[in-house]
mmCIF file of C-alpha atoms in Angstrom:
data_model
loop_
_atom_site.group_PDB
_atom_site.id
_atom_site.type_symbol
_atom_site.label_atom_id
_atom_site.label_comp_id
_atom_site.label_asym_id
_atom_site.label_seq_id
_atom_site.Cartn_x
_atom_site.Cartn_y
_atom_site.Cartn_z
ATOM 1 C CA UNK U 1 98.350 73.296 114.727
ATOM 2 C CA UNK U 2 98.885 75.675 111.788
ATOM 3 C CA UNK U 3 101.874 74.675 110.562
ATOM 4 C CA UNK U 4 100.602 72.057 108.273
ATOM 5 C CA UNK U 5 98.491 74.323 107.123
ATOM 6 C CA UNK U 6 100.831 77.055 105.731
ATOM 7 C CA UNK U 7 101.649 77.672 102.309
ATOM 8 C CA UNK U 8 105.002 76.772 100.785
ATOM 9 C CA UNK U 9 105.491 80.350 99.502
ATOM 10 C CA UNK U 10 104.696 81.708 103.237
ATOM 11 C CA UNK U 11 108.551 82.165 104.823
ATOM 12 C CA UNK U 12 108.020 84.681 107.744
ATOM 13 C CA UNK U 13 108.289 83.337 111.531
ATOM 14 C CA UNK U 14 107.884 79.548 110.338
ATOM 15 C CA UNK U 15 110.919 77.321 112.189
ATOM 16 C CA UNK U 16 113.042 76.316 109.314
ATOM 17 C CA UNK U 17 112.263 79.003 107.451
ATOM 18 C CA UNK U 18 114.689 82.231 106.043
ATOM 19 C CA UNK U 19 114.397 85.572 104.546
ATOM 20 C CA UNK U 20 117.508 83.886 102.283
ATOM 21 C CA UNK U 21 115.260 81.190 101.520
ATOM 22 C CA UNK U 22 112.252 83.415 100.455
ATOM 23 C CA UNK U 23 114.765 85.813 98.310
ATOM 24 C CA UNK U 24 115.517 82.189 96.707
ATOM 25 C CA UNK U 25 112.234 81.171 96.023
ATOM 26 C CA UNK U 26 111.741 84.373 94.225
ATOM 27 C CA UNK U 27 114.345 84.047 92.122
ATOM 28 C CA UNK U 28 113.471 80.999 90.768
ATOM 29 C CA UNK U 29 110.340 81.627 90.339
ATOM 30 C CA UNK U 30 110.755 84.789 87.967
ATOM 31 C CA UNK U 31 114.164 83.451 86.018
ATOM 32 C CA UNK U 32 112.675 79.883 85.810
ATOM 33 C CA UNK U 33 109.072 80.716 85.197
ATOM 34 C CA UNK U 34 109.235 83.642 82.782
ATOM 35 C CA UNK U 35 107.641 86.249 84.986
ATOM 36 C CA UNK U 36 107.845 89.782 83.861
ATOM 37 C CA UNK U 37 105.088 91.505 85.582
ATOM 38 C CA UNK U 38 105.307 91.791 89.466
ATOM 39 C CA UNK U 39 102.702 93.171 91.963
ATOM 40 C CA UNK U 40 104.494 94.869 95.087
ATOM 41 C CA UNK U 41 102.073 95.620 97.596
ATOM 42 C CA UNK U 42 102.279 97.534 100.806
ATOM 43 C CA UNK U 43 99.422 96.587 103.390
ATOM 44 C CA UNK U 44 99.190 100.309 105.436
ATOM 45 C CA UNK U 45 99.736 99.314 109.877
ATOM 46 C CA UNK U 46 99.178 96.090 109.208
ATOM 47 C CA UNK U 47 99.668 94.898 112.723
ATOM 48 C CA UNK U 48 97.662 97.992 114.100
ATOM 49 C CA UNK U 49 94.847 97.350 112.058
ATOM 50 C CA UNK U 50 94.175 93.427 112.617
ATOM 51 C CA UNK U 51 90.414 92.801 113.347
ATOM 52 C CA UNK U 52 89.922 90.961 116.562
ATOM 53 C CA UNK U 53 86.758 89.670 115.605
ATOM 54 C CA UNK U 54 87.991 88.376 112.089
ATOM 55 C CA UNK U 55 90.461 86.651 114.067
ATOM 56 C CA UNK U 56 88.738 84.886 115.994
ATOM 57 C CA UNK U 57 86.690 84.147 113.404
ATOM 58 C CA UNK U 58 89.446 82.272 111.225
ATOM 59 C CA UNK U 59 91.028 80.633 114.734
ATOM 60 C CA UNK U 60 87.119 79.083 114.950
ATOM 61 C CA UNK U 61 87.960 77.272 111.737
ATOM 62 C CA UNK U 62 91.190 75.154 113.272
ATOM 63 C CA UNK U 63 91.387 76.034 116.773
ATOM 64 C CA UNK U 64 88.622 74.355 119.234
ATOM 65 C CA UNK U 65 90.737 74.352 122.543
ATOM 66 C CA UNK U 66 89.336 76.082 125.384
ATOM 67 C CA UNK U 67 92.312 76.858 127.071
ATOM 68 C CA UNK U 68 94.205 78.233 123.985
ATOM 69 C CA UNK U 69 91.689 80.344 122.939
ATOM 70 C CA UNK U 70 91.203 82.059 126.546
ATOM 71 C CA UNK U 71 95.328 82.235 126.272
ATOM 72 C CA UNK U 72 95.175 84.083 122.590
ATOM 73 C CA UNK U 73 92.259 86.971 123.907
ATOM 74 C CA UNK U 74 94.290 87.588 127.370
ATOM 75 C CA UNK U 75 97.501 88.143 124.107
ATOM 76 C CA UNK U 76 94.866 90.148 122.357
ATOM 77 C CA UNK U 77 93.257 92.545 125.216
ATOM 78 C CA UNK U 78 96.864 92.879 127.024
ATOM 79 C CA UNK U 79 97.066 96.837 127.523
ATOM 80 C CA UNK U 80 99.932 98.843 125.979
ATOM 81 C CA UNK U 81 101.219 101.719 128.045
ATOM 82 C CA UNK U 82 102.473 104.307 126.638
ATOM 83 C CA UNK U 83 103.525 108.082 128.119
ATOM 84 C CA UNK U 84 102.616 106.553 131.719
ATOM 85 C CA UNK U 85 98.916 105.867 130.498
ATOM 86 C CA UNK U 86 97.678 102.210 129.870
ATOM 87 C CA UNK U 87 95.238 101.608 126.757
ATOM 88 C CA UNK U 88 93.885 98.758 125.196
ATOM 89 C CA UNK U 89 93.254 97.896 121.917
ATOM 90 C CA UNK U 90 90.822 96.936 120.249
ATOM 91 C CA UNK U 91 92.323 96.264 117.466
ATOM 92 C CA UNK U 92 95.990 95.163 116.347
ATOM 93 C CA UNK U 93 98.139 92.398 117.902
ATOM 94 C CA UNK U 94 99.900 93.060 120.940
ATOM 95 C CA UNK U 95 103.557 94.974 119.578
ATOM 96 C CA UNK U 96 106.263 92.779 120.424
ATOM 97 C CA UNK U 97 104.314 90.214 121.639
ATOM 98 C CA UNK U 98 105.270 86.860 120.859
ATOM 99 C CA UNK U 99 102.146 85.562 119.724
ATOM 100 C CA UNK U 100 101.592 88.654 117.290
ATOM 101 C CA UNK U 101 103.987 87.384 114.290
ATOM 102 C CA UNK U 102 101.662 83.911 114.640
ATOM 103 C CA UNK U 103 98.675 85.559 114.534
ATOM 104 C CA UNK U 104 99.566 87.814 111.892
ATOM 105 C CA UNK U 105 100.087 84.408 109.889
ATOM 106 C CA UNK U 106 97.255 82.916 110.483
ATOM 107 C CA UNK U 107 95.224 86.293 109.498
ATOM 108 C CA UNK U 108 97.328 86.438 105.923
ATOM 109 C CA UNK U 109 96.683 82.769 105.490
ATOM 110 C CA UNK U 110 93.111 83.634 104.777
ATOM 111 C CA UNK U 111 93.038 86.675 103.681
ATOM 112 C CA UNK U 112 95.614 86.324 100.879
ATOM 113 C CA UNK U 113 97.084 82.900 100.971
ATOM 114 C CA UNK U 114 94.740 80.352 100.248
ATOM 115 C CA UNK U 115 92.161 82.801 98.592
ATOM 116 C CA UNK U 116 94.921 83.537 96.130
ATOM 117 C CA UNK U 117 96.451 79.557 95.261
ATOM 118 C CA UNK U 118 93.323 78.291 95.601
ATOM 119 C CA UNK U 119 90.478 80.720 94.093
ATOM 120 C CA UNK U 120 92.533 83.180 91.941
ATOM 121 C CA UNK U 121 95.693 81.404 90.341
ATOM 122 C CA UNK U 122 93.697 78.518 88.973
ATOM 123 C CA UNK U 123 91.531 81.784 86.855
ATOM 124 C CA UNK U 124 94.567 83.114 85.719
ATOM 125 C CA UNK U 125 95.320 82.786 81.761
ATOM 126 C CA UNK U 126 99.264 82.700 82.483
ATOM 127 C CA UNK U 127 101.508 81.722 84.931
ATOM 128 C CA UNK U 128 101.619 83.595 88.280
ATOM 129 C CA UNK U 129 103.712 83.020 91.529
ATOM 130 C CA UNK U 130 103.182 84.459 94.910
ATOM 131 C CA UNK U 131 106.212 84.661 97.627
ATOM 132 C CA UNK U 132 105.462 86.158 101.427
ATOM 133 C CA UNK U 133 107.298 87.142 104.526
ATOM 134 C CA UNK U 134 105.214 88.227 107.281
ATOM 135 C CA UNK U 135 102.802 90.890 105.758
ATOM 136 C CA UNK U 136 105.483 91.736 102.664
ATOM 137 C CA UNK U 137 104.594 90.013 100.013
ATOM 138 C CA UNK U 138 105.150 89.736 95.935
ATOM 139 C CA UNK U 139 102.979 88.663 93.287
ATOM 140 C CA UNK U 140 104.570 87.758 89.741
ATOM 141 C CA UNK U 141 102.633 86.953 86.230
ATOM 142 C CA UNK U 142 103.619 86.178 82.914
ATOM 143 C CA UNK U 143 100.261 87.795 81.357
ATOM 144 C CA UNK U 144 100.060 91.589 82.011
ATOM 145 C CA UNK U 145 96.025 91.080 81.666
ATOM 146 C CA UNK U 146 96.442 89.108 84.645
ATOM 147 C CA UNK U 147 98.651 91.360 86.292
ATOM 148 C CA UNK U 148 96.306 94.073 85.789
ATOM 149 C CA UNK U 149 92.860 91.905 86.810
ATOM 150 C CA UNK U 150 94.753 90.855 90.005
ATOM 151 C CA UNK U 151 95.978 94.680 90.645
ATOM 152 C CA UNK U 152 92.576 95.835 90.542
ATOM 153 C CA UNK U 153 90.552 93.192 93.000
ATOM 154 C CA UNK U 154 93.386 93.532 95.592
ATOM 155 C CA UNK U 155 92.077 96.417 97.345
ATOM 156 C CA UNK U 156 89.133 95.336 97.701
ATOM 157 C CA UNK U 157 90.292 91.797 99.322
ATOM 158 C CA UNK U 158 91.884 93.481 101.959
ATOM 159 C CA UNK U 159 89.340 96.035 102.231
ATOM 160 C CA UNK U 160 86.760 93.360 103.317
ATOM 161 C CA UNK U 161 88.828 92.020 106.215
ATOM 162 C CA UNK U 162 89.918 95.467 107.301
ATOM 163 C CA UNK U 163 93.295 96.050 106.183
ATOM 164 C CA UNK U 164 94.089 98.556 103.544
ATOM 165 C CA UNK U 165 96.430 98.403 100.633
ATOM 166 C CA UNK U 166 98.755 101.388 100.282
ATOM 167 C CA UNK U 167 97.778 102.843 96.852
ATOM 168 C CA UNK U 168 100.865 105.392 96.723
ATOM 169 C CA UNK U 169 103.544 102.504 97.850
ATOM 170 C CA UNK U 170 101.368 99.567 95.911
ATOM 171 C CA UNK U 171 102.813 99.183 92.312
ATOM 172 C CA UNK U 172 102.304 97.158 88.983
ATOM 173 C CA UNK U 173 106.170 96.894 87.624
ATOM 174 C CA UNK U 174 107.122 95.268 83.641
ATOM 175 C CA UNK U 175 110.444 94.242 84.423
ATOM 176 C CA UNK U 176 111.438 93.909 80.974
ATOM 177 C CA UNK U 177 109.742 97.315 80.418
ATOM 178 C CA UNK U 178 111.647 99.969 77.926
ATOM 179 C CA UNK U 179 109.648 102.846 79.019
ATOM 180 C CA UNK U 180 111.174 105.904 79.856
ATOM 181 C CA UNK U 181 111.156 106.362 83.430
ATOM 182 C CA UNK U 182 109.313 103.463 83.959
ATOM 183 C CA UNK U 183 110.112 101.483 86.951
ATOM 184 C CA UNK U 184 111.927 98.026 86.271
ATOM 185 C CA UNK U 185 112.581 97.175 89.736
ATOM 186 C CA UNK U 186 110.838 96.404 93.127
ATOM 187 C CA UNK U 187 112.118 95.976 96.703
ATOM 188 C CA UNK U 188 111.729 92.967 98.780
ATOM 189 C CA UNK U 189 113.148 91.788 102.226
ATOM 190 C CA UNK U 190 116.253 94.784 102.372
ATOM 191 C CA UNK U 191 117.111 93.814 98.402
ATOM 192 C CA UNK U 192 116.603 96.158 95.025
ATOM 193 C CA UNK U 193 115.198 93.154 92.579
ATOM 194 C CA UNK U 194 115.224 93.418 88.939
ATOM 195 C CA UNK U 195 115.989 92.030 85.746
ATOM 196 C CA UNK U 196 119.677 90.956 84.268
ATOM 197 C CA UNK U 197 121.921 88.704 82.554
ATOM 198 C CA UNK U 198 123.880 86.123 84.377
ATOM 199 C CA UNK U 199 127.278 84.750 83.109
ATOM 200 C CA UNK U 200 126.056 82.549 80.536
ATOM 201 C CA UNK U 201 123.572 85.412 78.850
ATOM 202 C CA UNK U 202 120.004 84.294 80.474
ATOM 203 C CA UNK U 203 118.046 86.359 81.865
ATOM 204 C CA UNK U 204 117.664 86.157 85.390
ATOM 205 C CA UNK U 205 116.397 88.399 88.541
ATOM 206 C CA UNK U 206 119.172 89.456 90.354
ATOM 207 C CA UNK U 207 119.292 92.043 93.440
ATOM 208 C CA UNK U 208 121.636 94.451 95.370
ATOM 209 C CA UNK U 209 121.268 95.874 98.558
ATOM 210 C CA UNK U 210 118.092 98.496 98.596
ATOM 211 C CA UNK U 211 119.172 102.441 99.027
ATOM 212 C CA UNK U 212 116.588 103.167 101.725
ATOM 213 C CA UNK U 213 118.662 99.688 103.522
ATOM 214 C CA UNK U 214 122.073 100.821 102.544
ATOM 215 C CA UNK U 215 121.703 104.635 103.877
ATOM 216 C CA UNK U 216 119.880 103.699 106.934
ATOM 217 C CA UNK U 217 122.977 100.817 107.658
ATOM 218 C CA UNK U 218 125.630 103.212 106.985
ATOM 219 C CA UNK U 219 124.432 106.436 108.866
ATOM 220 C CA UNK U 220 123.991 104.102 111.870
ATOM 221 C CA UNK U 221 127.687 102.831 111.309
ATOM 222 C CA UNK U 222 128.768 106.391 111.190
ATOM 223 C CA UNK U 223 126.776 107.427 114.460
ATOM 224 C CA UNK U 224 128.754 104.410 116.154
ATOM 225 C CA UNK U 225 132.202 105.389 115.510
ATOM 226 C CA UNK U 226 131.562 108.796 116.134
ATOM 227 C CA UNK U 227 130.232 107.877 119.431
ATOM 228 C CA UNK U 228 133.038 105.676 120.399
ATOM 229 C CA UNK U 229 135.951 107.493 118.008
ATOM 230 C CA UNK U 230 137.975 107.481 121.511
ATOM 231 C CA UNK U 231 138.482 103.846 121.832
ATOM 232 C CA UNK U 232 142.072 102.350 121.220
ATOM 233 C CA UNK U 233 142.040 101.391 117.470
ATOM 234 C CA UNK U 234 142.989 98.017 117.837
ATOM 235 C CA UNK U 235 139.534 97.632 119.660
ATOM 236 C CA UNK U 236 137.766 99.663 117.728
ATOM 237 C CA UNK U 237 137.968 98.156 114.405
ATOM 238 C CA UNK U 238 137.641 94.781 115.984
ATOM 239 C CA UNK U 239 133.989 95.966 117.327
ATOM 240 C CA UNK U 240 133.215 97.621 113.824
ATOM 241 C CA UNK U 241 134.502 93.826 112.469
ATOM 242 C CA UNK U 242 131.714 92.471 114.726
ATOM 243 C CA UNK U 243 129.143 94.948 112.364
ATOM 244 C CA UNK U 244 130.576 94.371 109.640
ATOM 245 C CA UNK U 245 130.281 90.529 109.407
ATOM 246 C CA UNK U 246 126.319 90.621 110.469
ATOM 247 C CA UNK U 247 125.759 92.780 107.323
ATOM 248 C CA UNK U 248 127.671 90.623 105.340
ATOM 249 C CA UNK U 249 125.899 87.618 106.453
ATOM 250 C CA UNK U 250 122.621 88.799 105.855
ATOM 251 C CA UNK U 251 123.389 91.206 102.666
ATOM 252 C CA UNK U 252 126.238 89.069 101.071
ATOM 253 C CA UNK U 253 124.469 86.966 98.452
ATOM 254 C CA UNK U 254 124.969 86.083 95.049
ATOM 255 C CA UNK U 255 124.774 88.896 92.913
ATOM 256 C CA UNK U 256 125.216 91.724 95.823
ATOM 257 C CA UNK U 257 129.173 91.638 96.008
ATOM 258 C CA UNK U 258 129.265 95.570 95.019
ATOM 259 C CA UNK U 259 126.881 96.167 96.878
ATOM 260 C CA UNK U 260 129.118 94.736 100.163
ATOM 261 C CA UNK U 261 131.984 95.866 98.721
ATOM 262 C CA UNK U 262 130.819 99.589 98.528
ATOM 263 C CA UNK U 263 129.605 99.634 101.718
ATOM 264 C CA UNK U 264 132.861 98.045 103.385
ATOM 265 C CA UNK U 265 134.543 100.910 101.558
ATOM 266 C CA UNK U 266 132.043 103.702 102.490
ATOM 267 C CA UNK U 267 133.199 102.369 106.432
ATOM 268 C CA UNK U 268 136.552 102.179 105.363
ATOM 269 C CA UNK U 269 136.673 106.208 105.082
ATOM 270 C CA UNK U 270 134.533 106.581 107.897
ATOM 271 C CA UNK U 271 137.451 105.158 110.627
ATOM 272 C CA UNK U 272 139.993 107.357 108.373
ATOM 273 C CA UNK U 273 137.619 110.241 108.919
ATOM 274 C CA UNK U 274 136.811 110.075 112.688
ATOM 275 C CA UNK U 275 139.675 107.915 114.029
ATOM 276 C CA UNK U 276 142.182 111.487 112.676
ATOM 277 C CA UNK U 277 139.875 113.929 114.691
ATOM 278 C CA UNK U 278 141.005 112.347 118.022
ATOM 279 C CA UNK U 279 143.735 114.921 118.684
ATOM 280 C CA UNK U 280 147.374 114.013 118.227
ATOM 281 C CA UNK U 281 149.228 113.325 115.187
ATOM 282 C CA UNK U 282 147.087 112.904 112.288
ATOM 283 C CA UNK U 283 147.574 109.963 110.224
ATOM 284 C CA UNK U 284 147.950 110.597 106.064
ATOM 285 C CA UNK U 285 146.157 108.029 103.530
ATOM 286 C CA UNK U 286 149.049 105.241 103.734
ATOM 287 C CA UNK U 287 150.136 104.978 107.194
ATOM 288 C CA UNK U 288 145.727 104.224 107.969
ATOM 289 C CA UNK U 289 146.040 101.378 104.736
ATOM 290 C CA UNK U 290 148.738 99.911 107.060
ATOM 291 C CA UNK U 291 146.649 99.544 109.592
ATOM 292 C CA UNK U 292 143.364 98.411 108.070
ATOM 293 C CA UNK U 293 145.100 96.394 105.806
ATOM 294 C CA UNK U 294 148.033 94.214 108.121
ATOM 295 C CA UNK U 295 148.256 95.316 111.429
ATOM 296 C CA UNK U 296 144.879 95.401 112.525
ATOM 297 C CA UNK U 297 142.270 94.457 109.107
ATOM 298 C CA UNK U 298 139.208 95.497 108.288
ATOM 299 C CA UNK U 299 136.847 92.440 107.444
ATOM 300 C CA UNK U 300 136.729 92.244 103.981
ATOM 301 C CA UNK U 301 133.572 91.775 102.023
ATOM 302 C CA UNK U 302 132.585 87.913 101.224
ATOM 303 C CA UNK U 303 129.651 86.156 99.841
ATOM 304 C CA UNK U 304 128.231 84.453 103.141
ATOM 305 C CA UNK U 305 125.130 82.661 100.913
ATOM 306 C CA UNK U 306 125.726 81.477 97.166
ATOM 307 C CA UNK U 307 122.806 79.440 95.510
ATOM 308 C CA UNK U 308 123.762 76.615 93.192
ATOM 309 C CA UNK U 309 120.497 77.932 90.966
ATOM 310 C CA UNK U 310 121.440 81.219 91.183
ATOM 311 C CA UNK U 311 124.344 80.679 88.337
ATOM 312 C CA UNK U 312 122.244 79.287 85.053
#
């Protein structure tokens, strides 16, 4: 039903659809379309503050099946038990539910999607773009007067429907800005955005992988082989392998190979670290390089997604 209705710039939980694909749109958007000002908004519990009866309200709009709707309120009034104690919301979708990243969707649809392509952009002096996943989102201008107008009425657009806009985590960035310490760069979807030069001198928006993404990855790496430092090293590094190549496929992108690369080699000294407290005969710098290197290698670091526009 609501798939037709969905914005091109909406990526999250849509078949077909990629947090690649969004990080793509993005770039072309700002390195194409000459956008230097960027909105990056943080909507506070989101999915714990949905309002049932706005809901409802927007599913009356598209939605006239009896059956359906009776299916979406039993989704909506499920109870959530928690410590041994059942409650239910009145408020929220259900968490991990599978109709919650749907309705979550359809919510943002109305509250930001169409009232901002279809009531706000067409105001605008200067070119503006708008990119979502689920309830992260990005808004990019050329004008900083439009930037600023924008920045200002957003609160209060969310306020109306019940969600609130973080205003500590909610920030208006010049990414071309030569302030000192002012911020040039934003997060979005796991990636550190901002302004550079590709290979032939244009300016473009490139990314690496975030800190807050890279710190959380690697302590959880380091937890791992500390838990299982016991296991025969052939099997092992082929399980750390296994790790390895999911965060390559997902953080391996064009313009992110140090970012791979460092973190391959951060886990690199992690298995010398751990796999020479095991007891027995410690092994020095060389011998391990054997190992990771012929006998038994560490996945190397590779670019699992390059985009043809992504090299102006």
């Amino acid at each position: 039903m609501y798939e037709q209705e969905f914005k091109e710039f909406s990526y999250g939980f849509r078949p077909g659809r990629s947090q690649h694909q969004a990080i793509d749109y993005l770039f072309e958007e700002v390195s194409f379309g000459k956008i230097r000002y960027v909105i990056d908004a943080d909507i506070r519990n989101f999915f714990g503050e949905l309002n049932h009866g706005l809901l409802r309200s927007f599913l009356d709009l598209r939605v006239k099946d009896g059956l359906v709707r009776k299916m979406i309120d039993k989704w909506l009034k499920a109870g959530i038990m928690e410590s041994g104690q059942v409650t239910y919301p009145v408020e929220g979708t259900p968490q991990g539910g599978s109709i919650s990243p749907l309705l979550s969707n359809i919510y943002l649809h109305y509250v930001l999607d169409t009232w901002y392509s279809e009531m706000i952009q067409p105001l605008l002096k200067g070119r503006s773009m708008i990119v979502r996943y689920a309830d992260d989102f990005v808004l990019g201008f050329s004008d900083l007067e439009d930037a600023k107008r924008v920045f200002k009425v957003l609160p209060k657009r969310f306020e109306k429907y019940g969600l609130r806009i973080h205003p500590e985590k909610t920030k208006l960035i010049d990414l071309a800005g030569t302030g000192k310490g002012e911020e040039r760069s934003f997060d979005f979807l796991g990636f550190t955005h901002y302004l550079g030069k590709s290979r032939k001198g244009y300016k473009v928006l490139k990314r690496k992988t975030s800190r807050k993404k890279f710190t959380g990855a690697l302590r959880r790496m380091a937890t791992w082989i500390k838990r299982n430092r016991n296991m025969r090293a052939v099997d092992l590094i082929a399980k750390v392998n296994i790790k390895l190549r999911g965060y390559y496929n997902y953080y391996g992108i064009t313009f992110n190979f140090n970012g791979i690369r460092r973190y391959y080699l951060e886990v690199f000294k992690l298995l010398f670290k751990w796999l020479n407290r095991r007891g027995g005969r410690s092994k020095n710098w060389d011998h391990f390089n054997n190992l990771l290197m012929e006998w038994q290698p560490l996945l190397r670091p590779k670019i699992y997604h390059s985009y043809s526009l992504a090299k102006p």
